[in-house]
């Protein structure tokens, strides 16, 4: 067990600090201090083979703004076709294309079968690059919708641009990380690393920056392999005497998200001041 402070905004643990009255600088609290104590448990699962029969919801959020015109749009369409051909048989899926506005393939995610696959292929073929870039609204629409029970939700974001509200988008992804993982693909040299990596890190997804089109198939398959790792759901921690002997405490996170292989997950019991 480790005594640390939990920074809810950053979603991470830091050594507790107090201000030095003489110097005005931060100083580390002594272990065992009654101030802001945290007991944390790190849980690791090893990677396993992808579950191609996995029950899950997969949503593709695709940038079709004007900057995607030409080769980038064609590259994105080819990438989507690889994704669609690799979906697990038991999944629900949807495609959301966005520029300044956004439109959906289906009003809500549907079962993956021959008919929905053909509809998806037609939707992708008809994509055209035009307009500005507004990621916040379509991503927010997805994240605020309630996931179907038993179908862990994964979002694949494909974009080439930068936006002015990067922090707002990243923080929104972090707020919904207990229900949705976001896997990001930055298309081309102009894609924002801060946006793509920030979203993926905060939501427990992965990020691929696509610079070389010859390697895109390998990058797609890496993301699919990560997305199709079977999760442990509805996990609980028995804190025993630690909780029962504390006057006030809180488990972080309060609602435990699915725990995926290849990722470290930290449970914490926060004993308030």
PDB file of C-alpha atoms in Angstrom:
ATOM      1  CA  UNK A   1       0.000   0.000   0.000  1.00  0.00           C
ATOM      2  CA  UNK A   2       1.174   3.532  -0.747  1.00  0.00           C
ATOM      3  CA  UNK A   3       0.184   6.800   0.915  1.00  0.00           C
ATOM      4  CA  UNK A   4      -0.460   9.365  -1.819  1.00  0.00           C
ATOM      5  CA  UNK A   5      -2.819  12.144  -2.852  1.00  0.00           C
ATOM      6  CA  UNK A   6      -5.319  11.519  -5.645  1.00  0.00           C
ATOM      7  CA  UNK A   7      -5.681  14.315  -8.195  1.00  0.00           C
ATOM      8  CA  UNK A   8      -9.187  13.844  -9.626  1.00  0.00           C
ATOM      9  CA  UNK A   9      -8.542  16.334 -12.420  1.00  0.00           C
ATOM     10  CA  UNK A  10      -5.487  14.476 -13.644  1.00  0.00           C
ATOM     11  CA  UNK A  11      -6.802  11.018 -12.789  1.00  0.00           C
ATOM     12  CA  UNK A  12      -3.503  10.111 -11.172  1.00  0.00           C
ATOM     13  CA  UNK A  13      -1.662   9.933  -7.841  1.00  0.00           C
ATOM     14  CA  UNK A  14       0.910  12.410  -6.532  1.00  0.00           C
ATOM     15  CA  UNK A  15       2.894  12.652  -3.317  1.00  0.00           C
ATOM     16  CA  UNK A  16       0.994  14.829  -0.808  1.00  0.00           C
ATOM     17  CA  UNK A  17       2.482  18.293  -0.277  1.00  0.00           C
ATOM     18  CA  UNK A  18       2.159  21.093   2.242  1.00  0.00           C
ATOM     19  CA  UNK A  19       3.403  24.666   1.970  1.00  0.00           C
ATOM     20  CA  UNK A  20       6.587  25.605   3.760  1.00  0.00           C
ATOM     21  CA  UNK A  21       5.624  28.798   5.608  1.00  0.00           C
ATOM     22  CA  UNK A  22       9.207  30.130   5.626  1.00  0.00           C
ATOM     23  CA  UNK A  23      10.206  29.435   2.036  1.00  0.00           C
ATOM     24  CA  UNK A  24       6.764  29.347   0.376  1.00  0.00           C
ATOM     25  CA  UNK A  25       7.724  26.129  -1.408  1.00  0.00           C
ATOM     26  CA  UNK A  26       6.170  22.661  -1.537  1.00  0.00           C
ATOM     27  CA  UNK A  27       7.402  20.072   0.937  1.00  0.00           C
ATOM     28  CA  UNK A  28       6.513  16.374   1.042  1.00  0.00           C
ATOM     29  CA  UNK A  29       4.376  15.270   3.977  1.00  0.00           C
ATOM     30  CA  UNK A  30       5.731  12.579   6.205  1.00  0.00           C
ATOM     31  CA  UNK A  31       4.251   9.140   5.615  1.00  0.00           C
ATOM     32  CA  UNK A  32       1.603   8.405   8.198  1.00  0.00           C
ATOM     33  CA  UNK A  33       0.376  12.017   8.358  1.00  0.00           C
ATOM     34  CA  UNK A  34      -3.391  12.315   8.884  1.00  0.00           C
ATOM     35  CA  UNK A  35      -3.588  14.608   5.862  1.00  0.00           C
ATOM     36  CA  UNK A  36      -5.256  13.252   2.700  1.00  0.00           C
ATOM     37  CA  UNK A  37      -4.279   9.590   2.905  1.00  0.00           C
ATOM     38  CA  UNK A  38      -4.829   7.143   0.073  1.00  0.00           C
ATOM     39  CA  UNK A  39      -4.475   3.381  -0.042  1.00  0.00           C
ATOM     40  CA  UNK A  40      -4.105   2.228  -3.621  1.00  0.00           C
ATOM     41  CA  UNK A  41      -4.156  -1.176  -5.304  1.00  0.00           C
ATOM     42  CA  UNK A  42      -2.609  -1.627  -8.748  1.00  0.00           C
ATOM     43  CA  UNK A  43      -4.162  -4.336 -10.872  1.00  0.00           C
ATOM     44  CA  UNK A  44      -2.514  -5.631 -14.063  1.00  0.00           C
ATOM     45  CA  UNK A  45      -3.874  -8.033 -16.665  1.00  0.00           C
ATOM     46  CA  UNK A  46      -1.729  -9.650 -19.326  1.00  0.00           C
ATOM     47  CA  UNK A  47      -2.601  -9.278 -23.008  1.00  0.00           C
ATOM     48  CA  UNK A  48      -4.485 -12.174 -24.580  1.00  0.00           C
ATOM     49  CA  UNK A  49      -5.587 -13.049 -28.108  1.00  0.00           C
ATOM     50  CA  UNK A  50      -8.320 -10.732 -29.478  1.00  0.00           C
ATOM     51  CA  UNK A  51     -11.860 -11.994 -28.946  1.00  0.00           C
ATOM     52  CA  UNK A  52     -13.419 -12.024 -32.419  1.00  0.00           C
ATOM     53  CA  UNK A  53     -16.780 -13.061 -30.933  1.00  0.00           C
ATOM     54  CA  UNK A  54     -16.734 -10.300 -28.334  1.00  0.00           C
ATOM     55  CA  UNK A  55     -19.976  -8.538 -27.446  1.00  0.00           C
ATOM     56  CA  UNK A  56     -19.193  -4.815 -27.749  1.00  0.00           C
ATOM     57  CA  UNK A  57     -20.297  -1.563 -29.341  1.00  0.00           C
ATOM     58  CA  UNK A  58     -17.941   0.051 -31.847  1.00  0.00           C
ATOM     59  CA  UNK A  59     -18.510   3.561 -33.197  1.00  0.00           C
ATOM     60  CA  UNK A  60     -16.363   5.167 -35.885  1.00  0.00           C
ATOM     61  CA  UNK A  61     -16.152   8.959 -35.572  1.00  0.00           C
ATOM     62  CA  UNK A  62     -14.781  10.206 -38.889  1.00  0.00           C
ATOM     63  CA  UNK A  63     -13.494  13.663 -39.809  1.00  0.00           C
ATOM     64  CA  UNK A  64     -14.887  14.764 -43.203  1.00  0.00           C
ATOM     65  CA  UNK A  65     -13.870  18.434 -42.979  1.00  0.00           C
ATOM     66  CA  UNK A  66     -12.415  20.298 -45.967  1.00  0.00           C
ATOM     67  CA  UNK A  67      -8.829  19.621 -44.918  1.00  0.00           C
ATOM     68  CA  UNK A  68      -9.472  15.898 -45.455  1.00  0.00           C
ATOM     69  CA  UNK A  69      -9.963  16.361 -49.211  1.00  0.00           C
ATOM     70  CA  UNK A  70      -7.940  14.448 -51.766  1.00  0.00           C
ATOM     71  CA  UNK A  71      -5.582  11.717 -50.641  1.00  0.00           C
ATOM     72  CA  UNK A  72      -6.480  11.954 -46.957  1.00  0.00           C
ATOM     73  CA  UNK A  73     -10.154  11.246 -47.608  1.00  0.00           C
ATOM     74  CA  UNK A  74      -9.316   8.278 -49.803  1.00  0.00           C
ATOM     75  CA  UNK A  75      -6.870   7.009 -47.191  1.00  0.00           C
ATOM     76  CA  UNK A  76      -9.535   7.341 -44.500  1.00  0.00           C
ATOM     77  CA  UNK A  77     -12.083   5.450 -46.585  1.00  0.00           C
ATOM     78  CA  UNK A  78      -9.593   2.640 -47.149  1.00  0.00           C
ATOM     79  CA  UNK A  79      -8.862   2.554 -43.402  1.00  0.00           C
ATOM     80  CA  UNK A  80     -12.567   2.301 -42.599  1.00  0.00           C
ATOM     81  CA  UNK A  81     -12.989  -0.604 -45.005  1.00  0.00           C
ATOM     82  CA  UNK A  82     -10.225  -2.470 -43.138  1.00  0.00           C
ATOM     83  CA  UNK A  83     -11.960  -1.732 -39.846  1.00  0.00           C
ATOM     84  CA  UNK A  84     -15.367  -2.859 -41.101  1.00  0.00           C
ATOM     85  CA  UNK A  85     -13.972  -6.134 -42.409  1.00  0.00           C
ATOM     86  CA  UNK A  86     -12.387  -6.813 -38.994  1.00  0.00           C
ATOM     87  CA  UNK A  87     -15.366  -6.212 -36.707  1.00  0.00           C
ATOM     88  CA  UNK A  88     -16.321  -8.998 -34.273  1.00  0.00           C
ATOM     89  CA  UNK A  89     -19.397 -10.997 -35.237  1.00  0.00           C
ATOM     90  CA  UNK A  90     -21.394 -10.127 -32.114  1.00  0.00           C
ATOM     91  CA  UNK A  91     -20.805  -6.378 -32.083  1.00  0.00           C
ATOM     92  CA  UNK A  92     -23.095  -3.404 -32.466  1.00  0.00           C
ATOM     93  CA  UNK A  93     -21.646  -0.641 -34.636  1.00  0.00           C
ATOM     94  CA  UNK A  94     -22.246   2.768 -36.155  1.00  0.00           C
ATOM     95  CA  UNK A  95     -20.437   5.444 -38.154  1.00  0.00           C
ATOM     96  CA  UNK A  96     -20.626   9.175 -37.432  1.00  0.00           C
ATOM     97  CA  UNK A  97     -19.185  11.541 -40.053  1.00  0.00           C
ATOM     98  CA  UNK A  98     -18.468  15.091 -38.910  1.00  0.00           C
ATOM     99  CA  UNK A  99     -17.301  18.424 -40.234  1.00  0.00           C
ATOM    100  CA  UNK A 100     -19.036  21.536 -38.891  1.00  0.00           C
ATOM    101  CA  UNK A 101     -22.181  19.390 -38.532  1.00  0.00           C
ATOM    102  CA  UNK A 102     -22.423  15.627 -38.201  1.00  0.00           C
ATOM    103  CA  UNK A 103     -24.521  12.778 -39.546  1.00  0.00           C
ATOM    104  CA  UNK A 104     -24.930   9.146 -38.540  1.00  0.00           C
ATOM    105  CA  UNK A 105     -25.115   5.937 -40.534  1.00  0.00           C
ATOM    106  CA  UNK A 106     -27.856   4.685 -38.154  1.00  0.00           C
ATOM    107  CA  UNK A 107     -29.838   6.607 -35.511  1.00  0.00           C
ATOM    108  CA  UNK A 108     -28.274   4.221 -32.967  1.00  0.00           C
ATOM    109  CA  UNK A 109     -25.796   1.358 -33.216  1.00  0.00           C
ATOM    110  CA  UNK A 110     -27.044  -1.791 -34.942  1.00  0.00           C
ATOM    111  CA  UNK A 111     -26.055  -5.447 -35.056  1.00  0.00           C
ATOM    112  CA  UNK A 112     -23.205  -6.240 -37.428  1.00  0.00           C
ATOM    113  CA  UNK A 113     -24.479  -8.425 -40.288  1.00  0.00           C
ATOM    114  CA  UNK A 114     -24.407  -8.557 -44.098  1.00  0.00           C
ATOM    115  CA  UNK A 115     -27.122  -5.925 -44.510  1.00  0.00           C
ATOM    116  CA  UNK A 116     -25.677  -3.392 -42.086  1.00  0.00           C
ATOM    117  CA  UNK A 117     -22.202  -4.007 -43.519  1.00  0.00           C
ATOM    118  CA  UNK A 118     -23.417  -3.147 -47.026  1.00  0.00           C
ATOM    119  CA  UNK A 119     -25.131  -0.013 -45.716  1.00  0.00           C
ATOM    120  CA  UNK A 120     -21.872   0.987 -44.020  1.00  0.00           C
ATOM    121  CA  UNK A 121     -19.871   0.485 -47.206  1.00  0.00           C
ATOM    122  CA  UNK A 122     -22.279   2.736 -49.135  1.00  0.00           C
ATOM    123  CA  UNK A 123     -22.094   5.363 -46.385  1.00  0.00           C
ATOM    124  CA  UNK A 124     -18.286   5.355 -46.495  1.00  0.00           C
ATOM    125  CA  UNK A 125     -18.185   5.528 -50.307  1.00  0.00           C
ATOM    126  CA  UNK A 126     -20.441   8.604 -50.220  1.00  0.00           C
ATOM    127  CA  UNK A 127     -18.290  10.572 -47.778  1.00  0.00           C
ATOM    128  CA  UNK A 128     -17.105  13.946 -49.076  1.00  0.00           C
ATOM    129  CA  UNK A 129     -14.630  16.342 -47.480  1.00  0.00           C
ATOM    130  CA  UNK A 130     -16.007  19.837 -46.864  1.00  0.00           C
ATOM    131  CA  UNK A 131     -16.607  22.361 -44.092  1.00  0.00           C
ATOM    132  CA  UNK A 132     -14.944  23.032 -40.747  1.00  0.00           C
ATOM    133  CA  UNK A 133     -13.930  20.716 -37.907  1.00  0.00           C
ATOM    134  CA  UNK A 134     -16.202  20.255 -34.882  1.00  0.00           C
ATOM    135  CA  UNK A 135     -15.290  17.193 -32.842  1.00  0.00           C
ATOM    136  CA  UNK A 136     -16.861  18.288 -29.558  1.00  0.00           C
ATOM    137  CA  UNK A 137     -20.541  17.971 -30.530  1.00  0.00           C
ATOM    138  CA  UNK A 138     -20.541  14.516 -32.147  1.00  0.00           C
ATOM    139  CA  UNK A 139     -18.178  13.053 -29.537  1.00  0.00           C
ATOM    140  CA  UNK A 140     -20.335  14.529 -26.779  1.00  0.00           C
ATOM    141  CA  UNK A 141     -23.456  13.029 -28.363  1.00  0.00           C
ATOM    142  CA  UNK A 142     -21.822   9.600 -28.326  1.00  0.00           C
ATOM    143  CA  UNK A 143     -20.448   9.841 -24.795  1.00  0.00           C
ATOM    144  CA  UNK A 144     -23.663  11.125 -23.242  1.00  0.00           C
ATOM    145  CA  UNK A 145     -25.756   8.300 -24.687  1.00  0.00           C
ATOM    146  CA  UNK A 146     -26.208   5.350 -22.339  1.00  0.00           C
ATOM    147  CA  UNK A 147     -24.251   2.243 -23.431  1.00  0.00           C
ATOM    148  CA  UNK A 148     -26.178  -0.990 -23.876  1.00  0.00           C
ATOM    149  CA  UNK A 149     -25.599  -3.301 -20.930  1.00  0.00           C
ATOM    150  CA  UNK A 150     -23.154  -6.081 -21.746  1.00  0.00           C
ATOM    151  CA  UNK A 151     -21.693  -4.203 -24.736  1.00  0.00           C
ATOM    152  CA  UNK A 152     -18.565  -2.253 -23.680  1.00  0.00           C
ATOM    153  CA  UNK A 153     -18.292   0.794 -25.945  1.00  0.00           C
ATOM    154  CA  UNK A 154     -15.237   1.603 -28.050  1.00  0.00           C
ATOM    155  CA  UNK A 155     -14.942   4.709 -30.251  1.00  0.00           C
ATOM    156  CA  UNK A 156     -12.461   5.027 -33.111  1.00  0.00           C
ATOM    157  CA  UNK A 157     -11.739   8.674 -33.924  1.00  0.00           C
ATOM    158  CA  UNK A 158     -10.108   9.427 -37.289  1.00  0.00           C
ATOM    159  CA  UNK A 159      -9.066  13.065 -37.807  1.00  0.00           C
ATOM    160  CA  UNK A 160      -6.405  15.129 -39.547  1.00  0.00           C
ATOM    161  CA  UNK A 161      -6.817  18.481 -37.855  1.00  0.00           C
ATOM    162  CA  UNK A 162      -6.256  20.678 -34.878  1.00  0.00           C
ATOM    163  CA  UNK A 163      -9.026  22.288 -32.856  1.00  0.00           C
ATOM    164  CA  UNK A 164      -9.110  25.259 -30.497  1.00  0.00           C
ATOM    165  CA  UNK A 165     -10.901  23.407 -27.697  1.00  0.00           C
ATOM    166  CA  UNK A 166      -8.467  20.501 -27.222  1.00  0.00           C
ATOM    167  CA  UNK A 167      -8.571  20.655 -23.401  1.00  0.00           C
ATOM    168  CA  UNK A 168     -12.378  20.632 -23.357  1.00  0.00           C
ATOM    169  CA  UNK A 169     -12.516  17.574 -25.627  1.00  0.00           C
ATOM    170  CA  UNK A 170      -9.826  15.681 -23.685  1.00  0.00           C
ATOM    171  CA  UNK A 171     -11.513  16.414 -20.350  1.00  0.00           C
ATOM    172  CA  UNK A 172     -14.857  15.225 -21.719  1.00  0.00           C
ATOM    173  CA  UNK A 173     -13.279  11.945 -22.798  1.00  0.00           C
ATOM    174  CA  UNK A 174     -11.798  11.571 -19.305  1.00  0.00           C
ATOM    175  CA  UNK A 175     -15.179  12.160 -17.645  1.00  0.00           C
ATOM    176  CA  UNK A 176     -16.711   9.264 -19.607  1.00  0.00           C
ATOM    177  CA  UNK A 177     -13.763   6.855 -19.415  1.00  0.00           C
ATOM    178  CA  UNK A 178     -15.776   4.540 -17.146  1.00  0.00           C
ATOM    179  CA  UNK A 179     -18.148   3.789 -20.070  1.00  0.00           C
ATOM    180  CA  UNK A 180     -16.188   4.489 -23.257  1.00  0.00           C
ATOM    181  CA  UNK A 181     -12.661   3.986 -24.544  1.00  0.00           C
ATOM    182  CA  UNK A 182     -11.540   6.161 -27.463  1.00  0.00           C
ATOM    183  CA  UNK A 183      -8.903   4.953 -29.944  1.00  0.00           C
ATOM    184  CA  UNK A 184      -7.511   7.798 -32.016  1.00  0.00           C
ATOM    185  CA  UNK A 185      -5.979   7.962 -35.485  1.00  0.00           C
ATOM    186  CA  UNK A 186      -4.172  11.173 -36.429  1.00  0.00           C
ATOM    187  CA  UNK A 187      -4.168  11.309 -40.234  1.00  0.00           C
ATOM    188  CA  UNK A 188      -1.276  13.194 -41.874  1.00  0.00           C
ATOM    189  CA  UNK A 189       1.462  15.456 -40.541  1.00  0.00           C
ATOM    190  CA  UNK A 190      -0.964  18.201 -39.466  1.00  0.00           C
ATOM    191  CA  UNK A 191      -2.923  16.092 -37.001  1.00  0.00           C
ATOM    192  CA  UNK A 192      -2.756  17.351 -33.426  1.00  0.00           C
ATOM    193  CA  UNK A 193      -0.629  15.060 -31.264  1.00  0.00           C
ATOM    194  CA  UNK A 194      -1.941  16.758 -28.119  1.00  0.00           C
ATOM    195  CA  UNK A 195      -5.536  16.054 -29.127  1.00  0.00           C
ATOM    196  CA  UNK A 196      -5.091  12.478 -30.339  1.00  0.00           C
ATOM    197  CA  UNK A 197      -2.794  11.297 -27.554  1.00  0.00           C
ATOM    198  CA  UNK A 198      -4.678  13.241 -24.906  1.00  0.00           C
ATOM    199  CA  UNK A 199      -8.050  11.684 -25.750  1.00  0.00           C
ATOM    200  CA  UNK A 200      -6.610   8.174 -25.966  1.00  0.00           C
ATOM    201  CA  UNK A 201      -4.652   8.452 -22.705  1.00  0.00           C
ATOM    202  CA  UNK A 202      -7.526   9.894 -20.679  1.00  0.00           C
ATOM    203  CA  UNK A 203     -10.076   7.361 -21.965  1.00  0.00           C
ATOM    204  CA  UNK A 204      -7.735   4.314 -21.708  1.00  0.00           C
ATOM    205  CA  UNK A 205      -7.578   3.819 -25.477  1.00  0.00           C
ATOM    206  CA  UNK A 206      -4.572   3.883 -27.811  1.00  0.00           C
ATOM    207  CA  UNK A 207      -3.276   6.436 -30.301  1.00  0.00           C
ATOM    208  CA  UNK A 208      -1.834   5.906 -33.761  1.00  0.00           C
ATOM    209  CA  UNK A 209      -0.343   8.806 -35.726  1.00  0.00           C
ATOM    210  CA  UNK A 210      -0.617   7.830 -39.400  1.00  0.00           C
ATOM    211  CA  UNK A 211       2.332   9.316 -41.305  1.00  0.00           C
ATOM    212  CA  UNK A 212       3.166   6.488 -43.695  1.00  0.00           C
ATOM    213  CA  UNK A 213       0.249   5.012 -45.674  1.00  0.00           C
ATOM    214  CA  UNK A 214       2.226   1.803 -46.243  1.00  0.00           C
ATOM    215  CA  UNK A 215       2.016   1.053 -42.506  1.00  0.00           C
ATOM    216  CA  UNK A 216      -1.636   1.916 -41.962  1.00  0.00           C
ATOM    217  CA  UNK A 217      -2.864  -1.704 -42.083  1.00  0.00           C
ATOM    218  CA  UNK A 218      -0.483  -2.657 -39.264  1.00  0.00           C
ATOM    219  CA  UNK A 219      -1.619   0.358 -37.250  1.00  0.00           C
ATOM    220  CA  UNK A 220      -5.288  -0.528 -37.737  1.00  0.00           C
ATOM    221  CA  UNK A 221      -4.699  -4.105 -36.640  1.00  0.00           C
ATOM    222  CA  UNK A 222      -2.830  -2.947 -33.509  1.00  0.00           C
ATOM    223  CA  UNK A 223      -5.810  -0.821 -32.515  1.00  0.00           C
ATOM    224  CA  UNK A 224      -8.296  -3.613 -33.235  1.00  0.00           C
ATOM    225  CA  UNK A 225      -6.220  -6.037 -31.168  1.00  0.00           C
ATOM    226  CA  UNK A 226      -6.268  -3.578 -28.248  1.00  0.00           C
ATOM    227  CA  UNK A 227      -9.991  -2.864 -28.624  1.00  0.00           C
ATOM    228  CA  UNK A 228     -10.983  -6.528 -28.731  1.00  0.00           C
ATOM    229  CA  UNK A 229      -9.268  -7.521 -25.502  1.00  0.00           C
ATOM    230  CA  UNK A 230     -11.996  -9.130 -23.337  1.00  0.00           C
ATOM    231  CA  UNK A 231     -12.711  -6.995 -20.235  1.00  0.00           C
ATOM    232  CA  UNK A 232     -13.494  -7.886 -16.667  1.00  0.00           C
ATOM    233  CA  UNK A 233     -16.760  -6.157 -15.783  1.00  0.00           C
ATOM    234  CA  UNK A 234     -18.464  -5.336 -12.483  1.00  0.00           C
ATOM    235  CA  UNK A 235     -15.297  -5.840 -10.410  1.00  0.00           C
ATOM    236  CA  UNK A 236     -15.384  -4.925  -6.702  1.00  0.00           C
ATOM    237  CA  UNK A 237     -12.778  -4.431  -3.978  1.00  0.00           C
ATOM    238  CA  UNK A 238     -13.280  -5.610  -0.396  1.00  0.00           C
ATOM    239  CA  UNK A 239     -11.351  -3.048   1.675  1.00  0.00           C
ATOM    240  CA  UNK A 240     -11.999  -4.901   4.938  1.00  0.00           C
ATOM    241  CA  UNK A 241     -10.913  -3.142   8.131  1.00  0.00           C
ATOM    242  CA  UNK A 242      -9.353  -0.209   6.231  1.00  0.00           C
ATOM    243  CA  UNK A 243     -12.812   1.062   5.296  1.00  0.00           C
ATOM    244  CA  UNK A 244     -14.679  -0.010   8.420  1.00  0.00           C
ATOM    245  CA  UNK A 245     -12.208   1.717  10.751  1.00  0.00           C
ATOM    246  CA  UNK A 246     -12.175   5.018   8.835  1.00  0.00           C
ATOM    247  CA  UNK A 247     -14.576   7.821   9.764  1.00  0.00           C
ATOM    248  CA  UNK A 248     -14.937   9.037   6.196  1.00  0.00           C
ATOM    249  CA  UNK A 249     -13.686   7.426   3.007  1.00  0.00           C
ATOM    250  CA  UNK A 250     -14.350   7.221  -0.714  1.00  0.00           C
ATOM    251  CA  UNK A 251     -13.354   4.639  -3.318  1.00  0.00           C
ATOM    252  CA  UNK A 252     -11.846   6.065  -6.498  1.00  0.00           C
ATOM    253  CA  UNK A 253     -13.215   5.473  -9.025  1.00  0.00           C
ATOM    254  CA  UNK A 254     -16.632   5.115  -7.400  1.00  0.00           C
ATOM    255  CA  UNK A 255     -17.996   3.237 -10.442  1.00  0.00           C
ATOM    256  CA  UNK A 256     -15.440   0.683 -11.603  1.00  0.00           C
ATOM    257  CA  UNK A 257     -14.997   0.665 -15.397  1.00  0.00           C
ATOM    258  CA  UNK A 258     -14.234  -2.516 -17.353  1.00  0.00           C
ATOM    259  CA  UNK A 259     -10.649  -3.675 -16.731  1.00  0.00           C
ATOM    260  CA  UNK A 260      -8.780  -4.601 -19.916  1.00  0.00           C
ATOM    261  CA  UNK A 261      -5.677  -6.755 -20.449  1.00  0.00           C
ATOM    262  CA  UNK A 262      -2.449  -4.948 -21.135  1.00  0.00           C
ATOM    263  CA  UNK A 263      -3.474  -1.967 -18.999  1.00  0.00           C
ATOM    264  CA  UNK A 264      -2.748  -1.121 -15.391  1.00  0.00           C
ATOM    265  CA  UNK A 265      -5.784  -0.163 -13.354  1.00  0.00           C
ATOM    266  CA  UNK A 266      -5.596   1.531  -9.979  1.00  0.00           C
ATOM    267  CA  UNK A 267      -8.227   1.332  -7.251  1.00  0.00           C
ATOM    268  CA  UNK A 268      -7.876   3.749  -4.370  1.00  0.00           C
ATOM    269  CA  UNK A 269      -9.495   4.303  -0.992  1.00  0.00           C
ATOM    270  CA  UNK A 270      -9.366   8.026  -0.190  1.00  0.00           C
ATOM    271  CA  UNK A 271      -9.500   8.821   3.525  1.00  0.00           C
ATOM    272  CA  UNK A 272     -10.573  12.446   3.765  1.00  0.00           C
ATOM    273  CA  UNK A 273      -8.933  15.026   6.019  1.00  0.00           C
TER     274      UNK A 273
END
